[in-house]
Amino acid sequence: MGEIDTRLCCSNCRVSMEPLIAQSLRFDLQSGHTKCITEDIKTNSMSVGKYSIVNPSDGHPMPDSHKLTVRVTSTYGNSYHYAEHVESGQFAFQTAEAGDYMACFWADDHKPQTTITVEFDWKSGVATKDWTNVAKKGSVDAMELELKKLYETITSIHDEMFYLRERQVEGRRNAGT
């Protein structure tokens, strides 16, 4: 029994640490199409994102066909960010409810069809903190800064374990009905 509990705990730690890593990606979007990225975020977490279109002709102005419309919503459909016909943008918000938050990107239909390359960086939780400013403001040495980062990470993992446990209980309750 103790061995199972240990494996479950280690599994939760591994899953919990993944959201702490900054997640950046690059994807292609065909004109007239939509792509959505979903992130499971807990209540009262800070979430920060930025996106930009990669210019296909470096050194030249961005073509008029290379514009995005972007919307970020919560599980319950609450809108946290909306931007129309932009080349780049950013968003930041504190979550009001736990669940899947979705960032959707779409491009207007063009003839002939164009492909837009988008760079997207989305962080939540401890990864959103700007540790360089913490070091400057507090004039702390490197070891103290690393300890502060570690403490924040451990606290986040601890909170995430309780959050996952609550979701597991809720899932079992829903499966039993």
XYZ file of C-alpha atoms in Angstrom:
177
model
C 0.000 0.000 0.000
C 2.821 2.416 0.857
C 4.464 1.684 -2.487
C 1.301 2.611 -4.388
C 0.943 5.846 -2.421
C 4.566 6.741 -3.189
C 4.086 6.117 -6.909
C 0.898 8.183 -6.899
C 2.692 11.004 -5.092
C 5.625 10.921 -7.540
C 3.212 10.818 -10.469
C 1.402 13.869 -9.093
C 4.717 15.702 -8.624
C 5.725 15.020 -12.215
C 2.365 16.189 -13.552
C 2.352 19.202 -11.237
C 5.799 20.378 -12.277
C 4.948 20.404 -15.987
C 2.843 23.599 -15.795
C 5.732 25.352 -14.052
C 7.832 25.173 -17.195
C 7.347 27.973 -19.693
C 5.597 26.536 -22.715
C 6.395 28.156 -26.024
C 5.383 26.823 -29.398
C 5.284 27.695 -33.064
C 2.482 26.546 -35.339
C 1.133 27.127 -38.845
C -2.391 28.405 -39.432
C -4.072 28.275 -42.840
C -6.205 31.273 -43.797
C -9.870 30.590 -43.125
C -9.036 28.117 -40.334
C -8.908 28.105 -36.530
C -6.466 26.547 -34.055
C -7.107 26.371 -30.323
C -4.693 25.579 -27.495
C -6.065 24.475 -24.126
C -4.372 24.789 -20.735
C -5.716 23.299 -17.486
C -5.228 26.030 -14.870
C -6.292 26.085 -11.234
C -8.205 28.863 -9.458
C -6.375 32.077 -8.513
C -3.397 31.338 -10.779
C -1.703 34.038 -12.785
C -1.680 33.364 -16.520
C 0.413 35.305 -19.046
C 0.636 34.862 -22.798
C 2.115 36.540 -25.829
C 1.799 35.764 -29.507
C 3.146 37.099 -32.779
C 3.087 36.287 -36.459
C 6.435 35.339 -37.979
C 7.100 37.620 -40.947
C 7.495 35.411 -44.056
C 9.578 38.111 -45.785
C 12.199 39.163 -43.277
C 13.164 42.791 -43.782
C 9.888 43.655 -45.556
C 6.577 44.843 -44.111
C 4.112 42.181 -42.964
C 1.665 41.253 -45.778
C -1.933 42.458 -45.272
C -3.093 38.827 -45.382
C -1.105 38.078 -42.207
C -3.503 39.139 -39.461
C -5.025 37.109 -36.619
C -8.083 37.277 -34.449
C -7.402 35.861 -30.980
C -9.737 34.989 -28.109
C -8.876 33.511 -24.691
C -11.786 32.033 -22.716
C -12.375 30.015 -19.561
C -14.131 26.665 -19.206
C -17.395 28.524 -18.643
C -16.988 30.801 -21.665
C -15.803 33.914 -19.816
C -13.637 35.999 -22.142
C -10.220 37.065 -20.828
C -8.708 38.447 -24.043
C -9.952 39.400 -27.486
C -8.042 41.052 -30.334
C -9.094 41.417 -33.979
C -6.836 41.568 -37.044
C -3.537 41.911 -35.181
C 0.039 40.833 -35.910
C 0.928 40.373 -32.248
C -0.450 40.779 -28.758
C -0.307 39.705 -25.156
C -2.643 38.907 -22.299
C -2.448 38.511 -18.544
C -5.140 37.575 -16.058
C -5.749 35.847 -12.755
C -8.060 32.871 -13.083
C -11.419 33.039 -11.339
C -12.286 29.374 -11.794
C -10.354 26.148 -12.245
C -10.460 24.270 -15.522
C -9.473 24.371 -19.158
C -8.650 27.803 -20.539
C -8.591 28.055 -24.317
C -6.679 30.382 -26.635
C -8.129 30.312 -30.162
C -6.419 31.831 -33.193
C -8.102 32.307 -36.533
C -7.219 33.972 -39.801
C -9.568 35.454 -42.385
C -10.116 33.488 -45.569
C -7.867 34.611 -48.452
C -7.657 33.540 -52.086
C -5.167 32.130 -52.753
C -4.890 30.507 -49.354
C -2.003 31.709 -47.176
C -0.171 30.044 -44.323
C 0.551 32.110 -41.227
C 3.256 30.999 -38.784
C 2.473 31.958 -35.188
C 4.785 31.994 -32.165
C 2.873 31.541 -28.912
C 4.185 31.588 -25.345
C 1.783 30.770 -22.486
C 2.816 30.595 -18.833
C 0.853 30.047 -15.654
C 1.595 29.772 -11.953
C 5.173 30.192 -10.728
C 6.500 30.452 -14.303
C 4.820 33.883 -14.649
C 7.010 35.503 -11.986
C 9.833 37.730 -13.192
C 12.626 36.498 -10.921
C 15.165 39.006 -12.260
C 13.111 41.863 -10.801
C 12.813 40.024 -7.484
C 16.608 39.803 -7.350
C 17.069 43.489 -8.214
C 14.435 44.818 -5.842
C 15.538 42.769 -2.861
C 19.267 42.923 -3.661
C 19.499 39.262 -2.636
C 22.389 36.989 -3.405
C 22.095 34.121 -5.885
C 21.588 31.412 -3.250
C 18.727 33.241 -1.556
C 17.065 33.835 -4.925
C 17.318 30.141 -5.797
C 15.800 29.248 -2.417
C 12.893 31.622 -3.051
C 12.296 30.028 -6.457
C 12.439 26.565 -4.926
C 10.023 27.546 -2.151
C 7.536 28.966 -4.697
C 7.831 25.813 -6.797
C 7.286 23.523 -3.798
C 4.293 25.569 -2.666
C 2.835 25.375 -6.163
C 3.374 21.591 -6.313
C 1.739 21.208 -2.903
C -1.288 23.251 -3.992
C -1.483 21.369 -7.291
C -1.509 18.002 -5.474
C -4.533 19.081 -3.431
C -6.189 20.433 -6.576
C -5.635 17.132 -8.432
C -6.911 15.169 -5.451
C -10.102 17.276 -5.427
C -10.569 16.694 -9.172
C -10.067 12.958 -8.673
C -12.719 12.842 -5.943
C -15.062 14.916 -8.105
C -14.459 12.574 -11.065
C -15.229 9.521 -8.955
C -18.364 11.198 -7.641
C -19.520 11.997 -11.190
C -18.705 8.480 -12.411
C -20.796 6.978 -9.615
C -23.937 8.890 -10.601
